Amino acid sequence: MSTALLALVAVILCILFRILNVNSAPRKPLILCQDQSFLSTVLKIAPVIAEPYKPTRLWGFSGHVQTIVHSVIGRVRCPWPIGVRVSIKLTDETTLTYDLYQPLTNDYEDDVTIAICPGICNSSESIYIRTFVHFVQCHGYRCVVLNHVGVLSSVKVTAPRIFTYGHTDDYHVMLQNLIQKHPNTKIICIGYSLGGNIVTKYLGERGPNKLSNIIGGISICQGYNAIEGTKFLLSSQNLRRFYMYIMSESVKSIILKHKNILLSEEMKQRFNLNEGDIISAATLLDLDEAYTRRVHNFRSVKELYKWSSSLFYLENITTPMVFINALDDPIVPEILLDPIKEHAKTHPNTLYIELAHGGHLGFYEGGLLYPNPITWLDRTLVSLVGSLTLAHADKSMKAS
């Protein structure tokens, strides 16, 4: 082998090692919690959050690979849980659907329902949602999963709108309908990425007036502040502009798929919509300027983003909350995590968990090349649901 070829192989290996970050070692998550009593209760059932997270050896230390594997492949050996699809016609003529899954075991004494709000352009049919639903069904929990309006191909859009980053009413309607069916159930709200923002904002909007069945909330990989987050996603640093493009195209495809309703002549005239601007939008900022802020009657995209961002509702949350983020998340830069860290340090019943690795919603663990079937995130979430249920029981016992 020639010296030049050896040098080329060495360079390629160096690049791969740098991208895959294989020289990293498993690390314990950073835990921030001002309320030591709350933390102690959580750790009784979820000691996993104080243990080192061990990503898949060859590629799990790369936030990009974790994120891409999650987006393209999803979970290993994904089941298809059996549930019932519930359809509700709203006052604005929107057809809202959610999927209801009953527990597969009766070992758990409490009636607990996990109310899931998926990430952007996701639904109950998304692979990571299906895997988690089946996993928690096997642990004796009921699940409901919101299907973001416009996402499911099998459900027609019947009103001139789809989901947005900060629209919480659909989630509220799902919970109300759930409580009609199961009035005594205790609800733990879980949101992924965009869904994490919606769940957090929802609990902040309602504050002490929230539905009494809700006993806890968990947010995973959200960015908290859409105004600042969009600025970073417009940067080419760390491939963020690439991720912005993928998300923009996903939302755009939903709009164009339902253009007969969303971009009818009446809608174009009423909201001054230009279909060409929507089709040519290269970023979420462009798309929200051309479409979202107009149909939702905001004067500017900045105004829309401020209204949407959970950061501005944190102070009103009275529900016990757990926030989970990864430092190597290529979509949510580290600087966006500073406000939630400060919040966890100064507010009761609030826990912040930060992993060095995991990417955006990845958190694969174990194995050299092929990860474990159950991710760190899925098994940790089940433990945290148990912890929040225990914290609620302890609080109720003290109150009585």
Short mmCIF file of C-alpha atoms in Angstrom, two decimals:
data_model
loop_
_atom_site.label_atom_id
_atom_site.label_comp_id
_atom_site.label_asym_id
_atom_site.label_seq_id
_atom_site.Cartn_x
_atom_site.Cartn_y
_atom_site.Cartn_z
CA MET A 1 0.00 0.00 0.00
CA SER A 2 1.45 3.39 -1.01
CA THR A 3 2.24 6.12 1.48
CA ALA A 4 -0.38 8.38 -0.16
CA LEU A 5 -3.08 5.71 0.20
CA LEU A 6 -2.10 5.09 3.82
CA ALA A 7 -2.34 8.80 4.48
CA LEU A 8 -5.79 8.93 2.85
CA VAL A 9 -7.04 6.00 4.95
CA ALA A 10 -5.67 7.68 8.08
CA VAL A 11 -7.47 10.92 7.24
CA ILE A 12 -10.76 9.10 6.58
CA LEU A 13 -10.46 7.21 9.87
CA CYS A 14 -9.69 10.43 11.74
CA ILE A 15 -12.75 12.09 10.23
CA LEU A 16 -14.96 9.11 11.09
CA PHE A 17 -13.65 8.99 14.64
CA ARG A 18 -14.28 12.72 14.98
CA ILE A 19 -17.81 12.52 13.57
CA LEU A 20 -18.73 9.41 15.57
CA ASN A 21 -17.03 10.75 18.70
CA VAL A 22 -16.00 7.21 19.62
CA ASN A 23 -13.35 8.35 22.10
CA SER A 24 -16.13 9.53 24.45
CA ALA A 25 -17.09 7.55 27.54
CA PRO A 26 -20.50 6.95 29.16
CA ARG A 27 -21.43 9.72 31.60
CA LYS A 28 -24.01 10.17 34.30
CA PRO A 29 -26.79 12.64 33.47
CA LEU A 30 -26.70 16.10 35.01
CA ILE A 31 -29.59 16.42 37.46
CA LEU A 32 -30.89 19.80 38.59
CA CYS A 33 -33.64 19.95 41.19
CA GLN A 34 -34.18 22.58 43.89
CA ASP A 35 -36.76 20.35 45.59
CA GLN A 36 -34.75 17.59 47.29
CA SER A 37 -37.88 15.88 48.61
CA PHE A 38 -39.26 15.62 45.06
CA LEU A 39 -35.91 14.36 43.76
CA SER A 40 -35.70 11.74 46.50
CA THR A 41 -39.15 10.44 45.56
CA VAL A 42 -38.24 10.30 41.86
CA LEU A 43 -35.02 8.38 42.56
CA LYS A 44 -36.90 5.69 44.50
CA ILE A 45 -38.43 4.38 41.27
CA ALA A 46 -36.16 5.97 38.65
CA PRO A 47 -32.58 5.42 39.86
CA VAL A 48 -31.71 5.09 36.15
CA ILE A 49 -31.43 8.89 35.91
CA ALA A 50 -28.45 8.83 38.30
CA GLU A 51 -26.64 6.04 36.41
CA PRO A 52 -24.27 6.44 33.43
CA TYR A 53 -26.01 6.42 30.06
CA LYS A 54 -24.20 3.99 27.74
CA PRO A 55 -24.85 4.79 24.06
CA THR A 56 -24.35 2.21 21.32
CA ARG A 57 -20.56 1.98 21.11
CA LEU A 58 -19.71 2.61 17.44
CA TRP A 59 -22.16 5.44 16.67
CA GLY A 60 -24.19 6.32 19.75
CA PHE A 61 -21.81 9.05 20.88
CA SER A 62 -22.67 11.11 17.80
CA GLY A 63 -25.71 13.35 18.21
CA HIS A 64 -26.11 13.53 14.43
CA VAL A 65 -26.14 9.77 13.96
CA GLN A 66 -28.53 9.29 16.89
CA THR A 67 -30.87 11.91 15.41
CA ILE A 68 -30.71 10.55 11.87
CA VAL A 69 -31.18 6.92 12.96
CA HIS A 70 -34.19 8.00 15.02
CA SER A 71 -35.67 9.94 12.09
CA VAL A 72 -34.99 7.42 9.32
CA ILE A 73 -35.15 4.05 11.07
CA GLY A 74 -36.91 4.67 14.37
CA ARG A 75 -36.84 1.93 16.98
CA VAL A 76 -35.61 -1.65 16.82
CA ARG A 77 -38.25 -4.38 16.34
CA CYS A 78 -41.11 -1.91 16.39
CA PRO A 79 -44.47 -3.43 17.40
CA TRP A 80 -47.84 -2.20 16.22
CA PRO A 81 -49.96 -1.78 19.36
CA ILE A 82 -53.69 -2.37 19.07
CA GLY A 83 -55.88 0.57 20.00
CA VAL A 84 -59.04 2.44 19.09
CA ARG A 85 -59.07 5.61 17.03
CA VAL A 86 -61.35 8.30 18.45
CA SER A 87 -62.63 11.01 16.11
CA ILE A 88 -64.06 14.32 17.33
CA LYS A 89 -65.58 17.10 15.24
CA LEU A 90 -64.64 20.47 16.78
CA THR A 91 -66.68 23.67 16.68
CA ASP A 92 -64.45 25.08 13.92
CA GLU A 93 -65.21 21.94 11.82
CA THR A 94 -61.76 20.45 12.45
CA THR A 95 -61.66 16.66 12.57
CA LEU A 96 -59.50 15.81 15.57
CA THR A 97 -58.36 12.23 16.19
CA TYR A 98 -56.46 10.48 18.92
CA ASP A 99 -55.67 6.83 19.55
CA LEU A 100 -56.63 5.11 22.80
CA TYR A 101 -54.68 2.07 24.01
CA GLN A 102 -55.70 0.03 27.05
CA PRO A 103 -53.14 -1.64 29.35
CA LEU A 104 -52.13 -5.22 28.56
CA THR A 105 -51.76 -6.20 32.22
CA ASN A 106 -53.80 -5.52 35.35
CA ASP A 107 -50.90 -5.64 37.79
CA TYR A 108 -50.94 -1.91 38.53
CA GLU A 109 -53.38 -0.79 41.24
CA ASP A 110 -53.76 2.83 40.12
CA ASP A 111 -55.64 3.87 37.00
CA VAL A 112 -52.97 5.91 35.20
CA THR A 113 -53.11 7.20 31.64
CA ILE A 114 -50.11 8.51 29.73
CA ALA A 115 -51.22 11.32 27.39
CA ILE A 116 -48.69 11.61 24.56
CA CYS A 117 -48.14 14.61 22.31
CA PRO A 118 -45.79 13.56 19.45
CA GLY A 119 -43.14 15.64 17.69
CA ILE A 120 -43.50 17.73 14.55
CA CYS A 121 -45.45 15.99 11.74
CA ASN A 122 -45.73 12.83 13.88
CA SER A 123 -48.68 10.79 15.10
CA SER A 124 -49.67 7.53 16.79
CA GLU A 125 -48.34 5.76 13.69
CA SER A 126 -44.78 7.08 14.14
CA ILE A 127 -42.38 4.28 14.99
CA TYR A 128 -40.97 5.73 18.23
CA ILE A 129 -44.50 6.41 19.49
CA ARG A 130 -45.67 2.87 18.69
CA THR A 131 -42.69 1.33 20.47
CA PHE A 132 -43.19 3.40 23.60
CA VAL A 133 -46.96 2.81 23.67
CA HIS A 134 -46.51 -0.96 23.52
CA PHE A 135 -43.80 -0.82 26.19
CA VAL A 136 -45.98 1.10 28.66
CA GLN A 137 -49.05 -1.04 27.86
CA CYS A 138 -46.99 -4.01 29.01
CA HIS A 139 -46.32 -2.14 32.26
CA GLY A 140 -50.02 -1.70 32.98
CA TYR A 141 -50.61 1.84 31.74
CA ARG A 142 -53.30 3.18 29.45
CA CYS A 143 -52.12 5.50 26.66
CA VAL A 144 -53.69 8.16 24.50
CA VAL A 145 -51.80 9.67 21.57
CA LEU A 146 -52.76 12.92 19.86
CA ASN A 147 -52.66 12.80 16.06
CA HIS A 148 -51.58 16.25 14.95
CA VAL A 149 -54.16 17.68 12.57
CA GLY A 150 -53.16 17.11 8.95
CA VAL A 151 -50.54 14.42 9.59
CA LEU A 152 -52.50 11.20 9.07
CA SER A 153 -53.16 10.40 5.41
CA SER A 154 -56.25 8.42 6.40
CA VAL A 155 -57.91 11.44 8.09
CA LYS A 156 -59.21 14.25 5.92
CA VAL A 157 -58.58 17.87 6.84
CA THR A 158 -62.08 19.32 7.21
CA ALA A 159 -61.25 22.84 8.36
CA PRO A 160 -58.71 25.37 7.03
CA ARG A 161 -55.96 24.67 9.58
CA ILE A 162 -53.35 22.12 10.68
CA PHE A 163 -51.30 21.78 13.87
CA THR A 164 -48.92 24.51 15.03
CA TYR A 165 -45.97 24.74 17.43
CA GLY A 166 -48.01 26.40 20.17
CA HIS A 167 -51.63 25.31 19.59
CA THR A 168 -52.72 23.49 22.79
CA ASP A 169 -56.49 23.29 22.31
CA ASP A 170 -56.38 19.96 20.46
CA TYR A 171 -54.44 18.38 23.31
CA HIS A 172 -56.97 19.78 25.80
CA VAL A 173 -59.92 18.36 23.86
CA MET A 174 -58.24 14.93 23.83
CA LEU A 175 -57.80 15.02 27.61
CA GLN A 176 -61.39 16.14 28.18
CA ASN A 177 -62.67 13.30 26.01
CA LEU A 178 -60.43 10.82 27.82
CA ILE A 179 -61.80 11.93 31.20
CA GLN A 180 -65.36 11.45 29.96
CA LYS A 181 -64.47 7.82 29.23
CA HIS A 182 -62.30 7.28 32.33
CA PRO A 183 -63.29 9.92 34.92
CA ASN A 184 -61.11 8.50 37.71
CA THR A 185 -57.88 8.11 35.77
CA LYS A 186 -54.75 9.97 36.75
CA ILE A 187 -53.03 11.61 33.79
CA ILE A 188 -49.33 12.10 33.12
CA CYS A 189 -48.63 14.28 30.09
CA ILE A 190 -45.63 13.42 27.92
CA GLY A 191 -44.46 15.50 24.97
CA TYR A 192 -41.68 14.92 22.45
CA SER A 193 -39.89 17.92 20.88
CA LEU A 194 -42.72 20.10 19.50
CA GLY A 195 -45.04 18.00 21.66
CA GLY A 196 -42.89 18.81 24.69
CA ASN A 197 -43.42 22.49 24.01
CA ILE A 198 -47.17 21.98 23.66
CA VAL A 199 -47.45 19.98 26.91
CA THR A 200 -45.36 22.51 28.85
CA LYS A 201 -47.22 25.49 27.43
CA TYR A 202 -50.55 23.77 28.06
CA LEU A 203 -49.78 23.22 31.75
CA GLY A 204 -48.49 26.80 32.07
CA GLU A 205 -51.49 28.33 30.34
CA ARG A 206 -53.88 26.66 32.74
CA GLY A 207 -51.70 26.82 35.86
CA PRO A 208 -53.72 26.00 39.00
CA ASN A 209 -56.88 25.74 36.86
CA LYS A 210 -55.65 22.69 34.96
CA LEU A 211 -57.72 19.51 34.76
CA SER A 212 -57.64 17.93 38.22
CA ASN A 213 -56.82 14.49 36.79
CA ILE A 214 -53.37 15.68 35.65
CA ILE A 215 -50.68 14.68 38.17
CA GLY A 216 -47.45 15.26 36.23
CA GLY A 217 -45.75 16.22 33.00
CA ILE A 218 -42.61 15.16 31.11
CA SER A 219 -40.99 17.12 28.26
CA ILE A 220 -38.34 15.60 25.99
CA CYS A 221 -35.92 17.46 23.69
CA GLN A 222 -37.82 20.70 23.28
CA GLY A 223 -36.09 24.04 22.67
CA TYR A 224 -38.33 26.21 24.92
CA ASN A 225 -37.91 29.42 22.91
CA ALA A 226 -38.89 29.46 19.22
CA ILE A 227 -37.66 33.03 18.74
CA GLU A 228 -34.08 32.18 19.70
CA GLY A 229 -34.24 28.61 18.42
CA THR A 230 -35.08 29.70 14.89
CA LYS A 231 -32.03 31.96 14.80
CA PHE A 232 -29.76 29.00 15.49
CA LEU A 233 -31.56 26.77 12.97
CA LEU A 234 -30.88 29.36 10.28
CA SER A 235 -27.16 28.86 10.89
CA SER A 236 -25.14 26.37 8.86
CA GLN A 237 -23.20 25.47 12.01
CA ASN A 238 -23.57 21.84 13.13
CA LEU A 239 -25.79 21.09 10.08
CA ARG A 240 -28.69 22.98 11.68
CA ARG A 241 -29.81 24.52 8.41
CA PHE A 242 -30.11 21.00 6.99
CA TYR A 243 -32.43 19.97 9.83
CA MET A 244 -34.42 23.18 9.37
CA TYR A 245 -34.86 22.32 5.69
CA ILE A 246 -36.10 18.79 6.48
CA MET A 247 -38.65 20.09 9.01
CA SER A 248 -39.79 22.83 6.63
CA GLU A 249 -40.34 20.36 3.80
CA SER A 250 -42.29 18.04 6.10
CA VAL A 251 -44.71 20.78 7.16
CA LYS A 252 -44.95 22.12 3.62
CA SER A 253 -45.84 18.68 2.27
CA ILE A 254 -48.77 18.51 4.70
CA ILE A 255 -50.03 21.92 3.60
CA LEU A 256 -49.78 21.00 -0.08
CA LYS A 257 -51.34 17.57 0.49
CA HIS A 258 -54.46 19.32 1.79
CA LYS A 259 -54.26 22.37 -0.47
CA ASN A 260 -57.87 22.02 -1.62
CA ILE A 261 -58.92 23.08 1.90
CA LEU A 262 -55.89 24.98 3.20
CA LEU A 263 -55.14 26.92 0.02
CA SER A 264 -58.61 27.35 -1.45
CA GLU A 265 -59.36 30.59 -3.27
CA GLU A 266 -61.38 31.75 -0.28
CA MET A 267 -58.45 31.11 2.08
CA LYS A 268 -56.00 32.85 -0.24
CA GLN A 269 -58.14 35.95 -0.40
CA ARG A 270 -59.11 36.01 3.28
CA PHE A 271 -55.54 35.70 4.58
CA ASN A 272 -53.59 37.12 1.64
CA LEU A 273 -51.85 33.80 0.95
CA ASN A 274 -49.49 33.38 -1.98
CA GLU A 275 -49.15 29.73 -2.95
CA GLY A 276 -45.86 30.43 -4.74
CA ASP A 277 -44.32 31.83 -1.55
CA ILE A 278 -45.46 28.76 0.38
CA ILE A 279 -44.04 26.34 -2.20
CA SER A 280 -40.70 28.19 -2.39
CA ALA A 281 -40.29 28.54 1.40
CA ALA A 282 -36.87 27.12 2.28
CA THR A 283 -37.11 27.49 6.08
CA LEU A 284 -39.74 27.28 8.78
CA LEU A 285 -39.37 31.04 9.17
CA ASP A 286 -40.30 31.54 5.52
CA LEU A 287 -43.17 29.09 5.76
CA ASP A 288 -44.53 30.66 8.93
CA GLU A 289 -44.34 34.08 7.31
CA ALA A 290 -46.07 32.91 4.14
CA TYR A 291 -48.70 30.75 5.82
CA THR A 292 -48.88 30.06 9.58
CA ARG A 293 -48.85 33.55 11.08
CA ARG A 294 -51.41 34.72 8.50
CA VAL A 295 -54.03 32.02 9.03
CA HIS A 296 -53.67 32.37 12.80
CA ASN A 297 -53.93 36.17 12.71
CA PHE A 298 -50.53 37.18 14.05
CA ARG A 299 -49.00 40.46 12.94
CA SER A 300 -45.52 38.97 12.69
CA VAL A 301 -43.69 35.67 12.93
CA LYS A 302 -41.96 36.93 16.07
CA GLU A 303 -45.33 37.51 17.71
CA LEU A 304 -46.40 33.98 16.68
CA TYR A 305 -43.21 32.48 18.11
CA LYS A 306 -43.49 34.31 21.41
CA TRP A 307 -47.10 33.18 21.84
CA SER A 308 -46.04 29.62 20.98
CA SER A 309 -42.95 29.23 23.18
CA SER A 310 -43.31 27.36 26.47
CA LEU A 311 -40.54 29.47 28.04
CA PHE A 312 -43.00 32.29 28.60
CA TYR A 313 -45.44 30.05 30.51
CA LEU A 314 -43.08 28.25 32.90
CA GLU A 315 -43.79 30.48 35.89
CA ASN A 316 -47.46 29.49 35.94
CA ILE A 317 -46.90 25.72 36.04
CA THR A 318 -48.08 24.08 39.27
CA THR A 319 -47.82 20.49 38.02
CA PRO A 320 -44.75 18.37 38.93
CA MET A 321 -42.55 18.43 35.83
CA VAL A 322 -39.55 16.59 34.41
CA PHE A 323 -37.54 18.07 31.53
CA ILE A 324 -35.08 15.95 29.51
CA ASN A 325 -32.52 17.27 27.01
CA ALA A 326 -29.27 16.11 25.40
CA LEU A 327 -26.22 18.32 24.99
CA ASP A 328 -25.41 16.89 21.57
CA ASP A 329 -28.92 17.51 20.20
CA PRO A 330 -28.16 19.10 16.80
CA ILE A 331 -31.57 20.78 16.64
CA VAL A 332 -31.60 22.28 20.16
CA PRO A 333 -28.31 24.12 20.91
CA GLU A 334 -26.99 24.14 24.46
CA ILE A 335 -27.61 27.86 24.99
CA LEU A 336 -31.37 27.30 24.72
CA LEU A 337 -31.19 25.09 27.81
CA ASP A 338 -29.96 27.80 30.18
CA PRO A 339 -33.45 29.14 31.09
CA ILE A 340 -34.89 25.72 31.95
CA LYS A 341 -31.82 24.94 34.07
CA GLU A 342 -32.35 28.11 36.07
CA HIS A 343 -36.04 27.31 36.39
CA ALA A 344 -35.32 23.84 37.80
CA LYS A 345 -32.86 25.33 40.30
CA THR A 346 -35.44 27.73 41.71
CA HIS A 347 -38.85 26.05 41.50
CA PRO A 348 -40.37 23.17 43.50
CA ASN A 349 -41.57 19.92 41.91
CA THR A 350 -39.32 20.52 38.90
CA LEU A 351 -36.56 18.20 37.70
CA TYR A 352 -34.15 18.80 34.82
CA ILE A 353 -32.18 15.86 33.37
CA GLU A 354 -29.39 16.57 30.89
CA LEU A 355 -27.50 13.85 29.03
CA ALA A 356 -24.19 14.39 27.27
CA HIS A 357 -25.37 12.20 24.38
CA GLY A 358 -28.60 11.04 22.82
CA GLY A 359 -29.16 13.47 19.95
CA HIS A 360 -32.69 14.58 19.18
CA LEU A 361 -35.05 11.91 20.54
CA GLY A 362 -32.54 9.11 19.92
CA PHE A 363 -31.11 7.87 23.24
CA TYR A 364 -30.20 4.45 21.84
CA GLU A 365 -28.15 2.37 24.23
CA GLY A 366 -26.17 -0.83 24.50
CA GLY A 367 -24.47 -3.00 21.90
CA LEU A 368 -21.50 -2.41 19.65
CA LEU A 369 -23.35 -1.72 16.39
CA TYR A 370 -26.89 -2.97 16.99
CA PRO A 371 -28.62 -1.21 19.94
CA ASN A 372 -30.90 -2.70 22.58
CA PRO A 373 -34.57 -3.02 21.52
CA ILE A 374 -35.63 -0.66 24.30
CA THR A 375 -33.92 2.73 24.40
CA TRP A 376 -32.68 4.55 27.47
CA LEU A 377 -35.48 7.07 26.92
CA ASP A 378 -38.30 4.50 26.82
CA ARG A 379 -37.25 2.67 29.97
CA THR A 380 -36.51 5.93 31.78
CA LEU A 381 -39.90 7.39 30.89
CA VAL A 382 -41.67 4.35 32.34
CA SER A 383 -39.71 4.79 35.56
CA LEU A 384 -40.49 8.52 35.66
CA VAL A 385 -44.21 7.84 35.21
CA GLY A 386 -44.01 5.60 38.27
CA SER A 387 -42.08 8.29 40.15
CA LEU A 388 -44.62 11.01 39.38
CA THR A 389 -47.43 8.69 40.43
CA LEU A 390 -45.65 7.99 43.71
CA ALA A 391 -45.03 11.71 44.28
CA HIS A 392 -48.74 12.38 43.78
CA ALA A 393 -49.69 9.59 46.22
CA ASP A 394 -47.28 10.96 48.85
CA LYS A 395 -48.71 14.45 48.43
CA SER A 396 -52.28 13.19 48.72
CA MET A 397 -51.41 11.22 51.84
CA LYS A 398 -49.87 14.27 53.52
CA ALA A 399 -52.86 16.41 52.57
CA SER A 400 -55.27 13.94 54.19
#
